[in-house]
Amino acid sequence: MDGSTLHEVVDRTATALPAVTVTQPFGEGADVYKVVDRMFAMTTELRGVPIVNLKCAPPHAVALVRDLAEVTPGWHMDKRHWITLAPGDGLDETTVQDLVANSWDLVVAGLPRARRPLDPTRGAPPG
């Protein structure tokens, strides 16, 4: 998957989820996706290469970093709880969509129950 496609898939997937807003708190060129004011994804460029930061459960993050060259510990983030995706042949649209949705799920699960949005296409709220 090339970099522009990576960013497009993340944007399309993230903005289709409930209660998502897109902000640019770090300036133009860095889109931050939030659910109920909590970040779950960011698209930006690192040295001219499009990248994506996503929240990820630590055991899953370790496995992804081990198995996919396009996945590294989160750039400028907590390395245990965030991953960074870069363009490459090891990523496909379904994998990226799943990782974005998983990131959203993790953030929603950490919200107080009363503030958790319901995603009607994916069942009851986490927790």
Coordinates of C-alpha atoms in Angstrom, one line a residue:
M1 CA 0.0 0.0 0.0
D2 CA 1.4 3.4 -0.9
G3 CA 1.4 6.4 1.5
S4 CA -1.5 8.3 0.0
T5 CA -3.7 5.2 0.0
L6 CA -2.7 4.5 3.6
H7 CA -3.9 8.0 4.7
E8 CA -7.1 7.7 2.6
V9 CA -8.0 4.3 4.1
V10 CA -7.4 5.6 7.6
D11 CA -9.4 8.8 7.0
R12 CA -12.3 6.9 5.4
T13 CA -12.4 4.3 8.1
A14 CA -12.0 6.6 11.1
T15 CA -14.5 9.2 10.0
A16 CA -17.1 6.4 9.5
L17 CA -17.0 5.5 13.2
P18 CA -19.3 7.1 15.7
A19 CA -18.5 10.3 17.6
V20 CA -15.3 11.0 15.6
T21 CA -13.8 14.4 15.1
V22 CA -10.7 15.4 13.1
T23 CA -8.5 18.2 14.5
Q24 CA -5.1 19.6 13.7
P25 CA -3.6 20.5 17.1
F26 CA -0.1 20.0 15.9
G27 CA -0.5 22.2 12.8
E28 CA -1.4 21.6 9.2
G29 CA -0.3 18.3 7.8
A30 CA -1.1 16.3 11.0
D31 CA -4.7 15.1 11.3
V32 CA -5.7 13.8 14.7
Y33 CA -8.7 11.6 14.9
K34 CA -10.5 11.7 18.3
V35 CA -13.5 9.9 19.8
V36 CA -15.2 11.8 22.6
D37 CA -12.1 14.1 22.7
R38 CA -9.6 11.2 23.0
M39 CA -7.0 10.6 20.3
F40 CA -7.1 7.2 18.6
A41 CA -5.3 7.9 15.3
M42 CA -3.0 10.4 13.6
T43 CA -1.9 10.8 10.0
T44 CA 1.1 12.8 9.2
E45 CA 4.5 12.6 7.4
L46 CA 7.9 11.7 8.8
R47 CA 10.8 12.9 6.6
G48 CA 8.4 13.1 3.6
V49 CA 6.9 9.6 4.2
P50 CA 3.2 9.3 5.1
I51 CA 2.7 7.5 8.4
V52 CA -0.1 6.7 10.8
N53 CA -0.1 6.4 14.6
L54 CA -2.7 4.1 16.2
K55 CA -3.4 2.9 19.7
C56 CA -2.8 -0.8 20.1
A57 CA -2.9 -3.3 23.0
P58 CA 0.7 -4.1 24.0
P59 CA 0.7 -7.8 23.1
H60 CA -0.9 -7.1 19.7
A61 CA 1.6 -4.3 19.1
V62 CA 4.6 -6.6 19.9
A63 CA 3.3 -9.2 17.4
L64 CA 2.6 -6.6 14.7
V65 CA 6.1 -5.0 15.0
R66 CA 7.6 -8.5 14.9
D67 CA 5.6 -9.7 11.9
L68 CA 5.3 -6.6 9.7
A69 CA 8.1 -4.4 8.4
E70 CA 5.6 -1.6 8.0
V71 CA 4.7 -1.5 11.7
T72 CA 7.1 0.1 14.3
P73 CA 6.6 1.2 17.9
G74 CA 4.6 4.5 18.0
W75 CA 6.5 7.5 16.7
H76 CA 6.5 10.3 19.4
M77 CA 4.0 8.1 21.4
D78 CA 4.1 5.6 24.3
K79 CA 5.9 2.8 22.5
R80 CA 4.0 0.1 24.4
H81 CA 0.5 1.4 23.6
W82 CA 0.9 2.9 20.1
I83 CA 2.1 1.7 16.7
T84 CA 3.2 3.5 13.6
L85 CA 2.2 2.3 10.1
A86 CA 4.3 3.2 7.1
P87 CA 3.7 2.4 3.4
G88 CA 4.7 -1.0 2.1
D89 CA 3.5 -4.2 0.6
G90 CA 2.8 -5.9 3.9
L91 CA -0.3 -3.7 4.5
D92 CA -3.6 -4.1 2.8
E93 CA -6.8 -2.2 3.1
T94 CA -8.5 -4.8 5.4
T95 CA -5.6 -4.8 7.8
V96 CA -5.5 -1.0 8.1
Q97 CA -9.3 -0.9 8.5
D98 CA -9.1 -3.5 11.3
L99 CA -6.2 -1.6 13.1
V100 CA -8.1 1.7 13.0
A101 CA -11.3 0.1 14.3
N102 CA -9.3 -1.7 17.0
S103 CA -7.7 1.6 18.0
W104 CA -11.2 3.2 18.3
D105 CA -12.4 0.3 20.4
L106 CA -9.5 0.6 22.8
V107 CA -10.1 4.3 23.4
V108 CA -13.9 3.8 23.7
A109 CA -13.3 1.0 26.2
G110 CA -11.3 3.5 28.4
L111 CA -14.1 6.1 28.5
P112 CA -16.6 6.3 31.3
R113 CA -19.6 4.0 30.3
A114 CA -22.0 7.0 30.1
R115 CA -19.8 8.7 27.5
R116 CA -19.2 5.6 25.2
P117 CA -20.7 6.0 21.8
L118 CA -22.5 3.0 20.3
D119 CA -21.3 1.7 16.9
P120 CA -24.5 0.0 15.6
T121 CA -22.5 -1.9 12.9
R122 CA -20.3 -3.6 15.4
G123 CA -22.6 -4.5 18.3
A124 CA -22.8 -3.2 21.9
P125 CA -20.2 -0.7 23.3
P126 CA -17.0 -2.4 24.6
G127 CA -16.9 -3.2 28.2

